[in-house]
Amino acid sequence: MKLTEYDISHPYAATVVSTERLTASGTDEIRHLVLGIPSATFNYLEGQSIGVLVPGPHPFGNENHFRLYSIANARNGEDGNMSEISICVRRCFYTDEVSGERYPGIASNYLCDAAVGQSIRITGPYGRQFMAPRDPSCNLLMMGVGTGIAPFRAFLKHIYEEHKAWKGQVRLFYGARTGLDLVYMNDQNKDIALYYDRETFKAFEALSPRPHADAPVDMASAIKSNAAEVWALLQDPKTYTYVSGLSKLEEQLDAVLAEIAGSPAAWKTLKNKLITEKRWSTLFYE
Ligand code: FAD
């Protein structure tokens, strides 16, 4: 769906409650923002996104600059009483191909610079294609990179804090450039470590082999080291698979899963089956 097709006609005024850098200085800046929301009117589920409207004037005459951010908490709110929502934002920059100049991304810099108490207009929630199963005997296989961890944090909070008796197996493969960039799993914030003692949960890290040369995260090795379990989960009709983050992750996953499946054709057949059965969901962005 194109950004211009989203309904932004009913914005809500949210207030920045806190803003915390999740990555050490010297690496990419990713922040955890908690926004106060008018509780009763803003209901959402794990896996959905909010829209952020950055007021103009903007370069191409747009009144608002509109971008999407995944909700990083479960449906009962970041604070547990539905009046706070959290998002995880990477400060983006892009280089103009013609001038070679480096420009800050509008919405991500607006959010990363936002001060406590600042009012932010949000819209949504959007997206119902990335939802955790309701049945607690289902397995979740989650694979993501960078800020793609946000909906998985929401799933884990829902499964282990709201649901409590989750019986299915839950696996998280999470990739980032370096260990310092593994948000919610690094020294700055260990949210996901809260679930390491759950019998049904295991998390695996995938890092870039050459972070300074911008080599992609090595998700393939992490998955290959656990090939038998991943393959068994993918065959299980109770497994729901989620892939989130940068869109180039899909190509990497297709390659490694084809290897595990024995051939690209065998993987394509299984992937199509998973898609048809709504057990393969993706949430991608550039
Ligand atoms: P923009 O100002 O829009 O620039 C961003 C990109 O646009 C640049 O990298 C560049 O490639 C291109 N670009 C724009 N203008 C030019 C130009 N003049 N010349 C060349 N290139 C240009 N991000 C997160 O950090 N966390 C999330 O949880 C998250 N969830 C998302 C969920 C969904 C469903 C989607 C679709 C996206 C999500 N994103 C998330 C990405 C986010 O919506 C924004 O795309 C991102 O923050 C960049 O927006 P921006 O306004 O800062 O940058």
Coordinates of N, CA and C and ligand atoms in Angstrom, one line a residue, residues 49 65 67-70 88-90 92 94 105-108 147 283 285, ligand 1:
S49 N 1.2 -0.6 13.1 CA 2.1 0.6 13.1 C 1.2 1.8 13.3
H65 N 4.6 15.6 6.4 CA 5.5 14.5 6.0 C 5.0 13.3 6.8
R67 N 5.1 9.3 7.8 CA 5.9 8.0 7.8 C 5.3 7.1 8.9
L68 N 5.6 5.8 8.7 CA 5.0 4.7 9.5 C 6.1 4.2 10.5
Y69 N 5.7 3.9 11.7 CA 6.6 3.3 12.7 C 5.8 2.1 13.4
S70 N 6.5 1.0 13.6 CA 5.9 -0.2 14.2 C 5.7 0.1 15.7
C88 N 10.3 2.5 18.1 CA 11.8 2.3 18.1 C 12.3 3.0 16.7
V89 N 13.0 4.0 16.8 CA 13.3 4.8 15.6 C 14.8 4.9 15.3
R90 N 15.1 4.6 14.1 CA 16.5 4.8 13.6 C 16.6 6.2 13.0
C92 N 17.7 8.4 10.3 CA 18.1 8.1 9.0 C 18.7 9.3 8.3
Y94 N 20.2 10.4 4.1 CA 20.3 9.9 2.7 C 21.2 10.8 2.0
G105 N 16.9 12.4 7.2 CA 15.5 11.9 6.9 C 14.5 12.8 7.8
I106 N 13.4 13.2 7.2 CA 12.6 14.2 7.9 C 11.9 13.6 9.2
A107 N 11.2 12.6 9.1 CA 10.4 12.1 10.2 C 11.3 11.5 11.3
S108 N 12.3 10.7 10.8 CA 13.1 10.0 11.8 C 14.0 11.0 12.6
T147 N 15.6 -2.0 13.3 CA 14.3 -1.6 14.0 C 13.2 -2.6 13.7
L283 N 7.0 -7.6 7.0 CA 6.8 -6.2 7.3 C 8.2 -5.5 6.9
Y285 N 10.6 -2.5 4.9 CA 10.8 -1.1 4.5 C 12.3 -0.9 4.0
Ligands
FAD1 P1 12.8 10.6 4.5 O1 13.0 12.1 4.6 O2 11.5 10.1 4.0 O3 14.0 10.0 3.6 C1 14.0 8.5 3.7 C2 14.6 7.9 2.5 O4 13.9 8.4 1.4 C3 16.0 8.1 2.3 O5 16.7 7.0 2.9 C4 16.1 8.0 0.8 O6 16.3 6.7 0.3 C5 14.8 8.5 0.3 N1 14.8 9.9 -0.1 C6 13.9 10.8 0.3 N2 14.1 12.0 -0.3 C7 15.1 11.8 -1.2 C8 15.8 12.6 -2.1 N3 15.5 13.9 -2.2 N4 16.8 12.1 -2.8 C9 17.2 10.8 -2.6 N5 16.6 10.0 -1.7 C10 15.5 10.5 -1.0 N6 11.5 3.0 10.7 C11 12.0 2.9 12.0 O7 13.0 3.6 12.3 N7 11.3 2.2 13.0 C12 10.2 1.4 12.7 O8 9.7 0.8 13.6 C13 9.7 1.5 11.4 N8 8.5 0.8 11.0 C14 8.1 0.9 9.8 C15 6.9 0.2 9.5 C16 6.4 0.2 8.2 C17 5.1 -0.6 7.8 C18 7.1 0.9 7.2 C19 6.6 1.0 5.8 C20 8.2 1.7 7.5 C21 8.7 1.7 8.8 N9 9.9 2.4 9.1 C22 10.4 2.3 10.4 C23 10.5 3.3 8.2 C24 10.0 4.7 8.4 O9 8.6 4.8 8.0 C25 10.7 5.8 7.5 O10 10.7 5.4 6.2 C26 12.1 6.1 7.9 O11 12.1 6.6 9.3 C27 12.7 7.2 7.1 O12 11.8 8.3 7.1 P2 12.3 9.9 7.1 O13 11.1 10.7 7.0 O14 13.2 10.0 8.3 O15 13.2 10.0 5.9

